[in-house]
Amino acid sequence: MAEWIESADHPKLVTLTLKHTSAPLSHQIEHLYAFFRELRRRKDFRTTITGGIWFFQIKKSKNDGLWHPHIHAIVTGLYLPRRRLSRMWSEVTYGSFVSEIRSVQDPQKVANDVARYATSPGTLVDLPPDDAIEMVEALHGRRICG
């Protein structure tokens, strides 16, 4: 992974999040994936971003106790201002915003981070049993990277 990142054309790390909601986790994941597909279909996204790889991660917010599903992506291509990407994401998600877009400075560190997401999209040990069951059921049969 680090070799690909090093050889990539202007790699950037992007984190796409959704507004917190009390909807069931499975619905939130379905919406997140659908919104991500819609973003990638947009002409203004496709003409700027030439490729990439994405990873799914989920956490439970310590502040409000709600699920926090999000996508981390390493993308290649032209410069894409955070404001522009955030506007596109907000349009397809009806109000959510991009939490991060930054140039990759340390390919090995980013590769290690995303490898962790690929092998463990969420941490079950820290969750109460009901939440752990909901996470397992919501992730069953789903792609967690692509």
Coordinates of C-alpha atoms in Angstrom, one line a residue, residues 11-133:
P11 CA -2.3 11.5 -3.0
K12 CA -4.8 13.0 -0.6
L13 CA -6.5 11.5 2.5
V14 CA -10.2 12.3 2.6
T15 CA -12.6 11.5 5.4
L16 CA -16.4 11.6 4.6
T17 CA -18.8 11.7 7.5
L18 CA -22.6 11.9 8.0
K19 CA -24.5 14.0 10.4
H20 CA -25.2 12.1 13.6
T21 CA -28.6 10.5 13.6
S22 CA -30.5 8.0 15.8
A23 CA -31.4 5.9 12.7
P24 CA -30.4 2.2 12.9
L25 CA -26.8 1.6 12.0
S26 CA -27.6 -0.5 9.0
H27 CA -29.6 2.4 7.5
Q28 CA -26.8 4.8 8.1
I29 CA -24.3 2.5 6.4
E30 CA -26.7 2.1 3.4
H31 CA -27.1 5.9 3.1
L32 CA -23.3 6.5 3.5
Y33 CA -22.5 4.0 0.7
A34 CA -25.2 5.4 -1.6
F35 CA -24.0 9.0 -1.0
F36 CA -20.4 8.0 -1.7
R37 CA -21.5 6.3 -5.0
E38 CA -23.4 9.5 -5.9
L39 CA -20.4 11.7 -5.1
R40 CA -18.1 9.5 -7.4
R41 CA -20.7 9.8 -10.2
R42 CA -20.6 13.6 -10.2
K43 CA -18.8 15.1 -13.2
D44 CA -17.0 17.7 -11.1
F45 CA -15.6 14.9 -8.9
R46 CA -14.7 12.6 -11.7
T47 CA -12.8 15.3 -13.6
T48 CA -10.7 16.1 -10.6
I49 CA -10.2 12.8 -8.9
T50 CA -8.5 10.2 -11.1
G51 CA -8.6 7.2 -8.7
G52 CA -8.3 5.9 -5.2
I53 CA -9.1 3.4 -2.6
W54 CA -11.6 3.7 0.3
F55 CA -12.1 2.1 3.7
F56 CA -15.1 2.0 6.0
Q57 CA -14.8 2.8 9.7
I58 CA -17.4 3.1 12.5
K59 CA -17.2 4.5 15.9
K60 CA -19.7 5.2 18.6
S61 CA -19.7 8.9 19.7
K62 CA -18.8 9.3 23.4
N63 CA -20.6 12.7 23.4
D64 CA -24.0 11.7 22.2
G65 CA -23.9 7.9 22.1
L66 CA -24.8 7.8 18.4
W67 CA -23.1 5.8 15.7
H68 CA -20.5 7.6 13.6
P69 CA -20.0 5.7 10.3
H70 CA -17.5 7.3 7.9
I71 CA -15.3 6.6 4.9
H72 CA -11.6 7.2 4.7
A73 CA -10.3 7.4 1.1
I74 CA -6.9 7.9 -0.4
V75 CA -7.5 9.7 -3.7
T76 CA -5.3 10.8 -6.5
G77 CA -5.6 13.6 -9.0
L78 CA -5.7 17.3 -9.2
Y79 CA -6.0 19.7 -6.3
L80 CA -9.4 19.7 -4.8
P81 CA -10.1 22.4 -2.2
R82 CA -11.8 21.2 1.0
R83 CA -14.5 23.8 0.5
R84 CA -15.4 22.5 -2.9
L85 CA -15.4 18.8 -1.9
S86 CA -17.4 19.7 1.2
R87 CA -20.0 21.5 -0.9
M88 CA -20.3 18.5 -3.2
W89 CA -20.6 16.1 -0.2
S90 CA -23.2 18.4 1.4
E91 CA -25.3 18.4 -1.8
V92 CA -25.4 14.6 -2.1
T93 CA -25.9 14.0 1.7
Y94 CA -28.4 16.8 2.2
G95 CA -26.3 18.6 4.7
S96 CA -23.3 16.6 5.9
F97 CA -19.8 17.9 5.5
V98 CA -16.3 16.6 4.8
S99 CA -14.3 16.4 7.9
E100 CA -10.9 16.2 6.3
I101 CA -8.9 16.4 3.1
R102 CA -5.2 16.7 3.3
S103 CA -2.1 15.8 1.3
V104 CA -0.4 12.6 2.3
Q105 CA 2.9 13.5 3.9
D106 CA 3.9 10.1 5.3
P107 CA 2.8 7.3 3.0
Q108 CA 3.9 4.5 5.4
K109 CA 1.8 6.0 8.3
V110 CA -1.3 6.4 6.1
A111 CA -0.8 2.9 4.8
N112 CA -0.7 1.5 8.3
D113 CA -3.8 3.5 9.3
V114 CA -5.9 2.3 6.4
A115 CA -4.7 -1.3 6.8
R116 CA -6.1 -1.1 10.3
Y117 CA -9.5 0.1 8.9
A118 CA -9.5 -2.8 6.4
T119 CA -9.0 -5.4 9.0
S120 CA -11.1 -3.8 11.8
P121 CA -13.8 -1.4 10.7
G122 CA -15.0 -1.1 14.3
T123 CA -13.9 -2.1 17.8
L124 CA -16.4 -4.5 19.4
V125 CA -14.6 -4.9 22.7
D126 CA -15.4 -1.3 23.8
L127 CA -19.1 -1.7 23.1
P128 CA -22.0 -2.9 25.2
P129 CA -23.4 -6.3 24.0
D130 CA -26.5 -4.8 22.3
D131 CA -24.3 -2.3 20.3
A132 CA -21.8 -5.0 19.4
I133 CA -24.6 -7.2 18.0

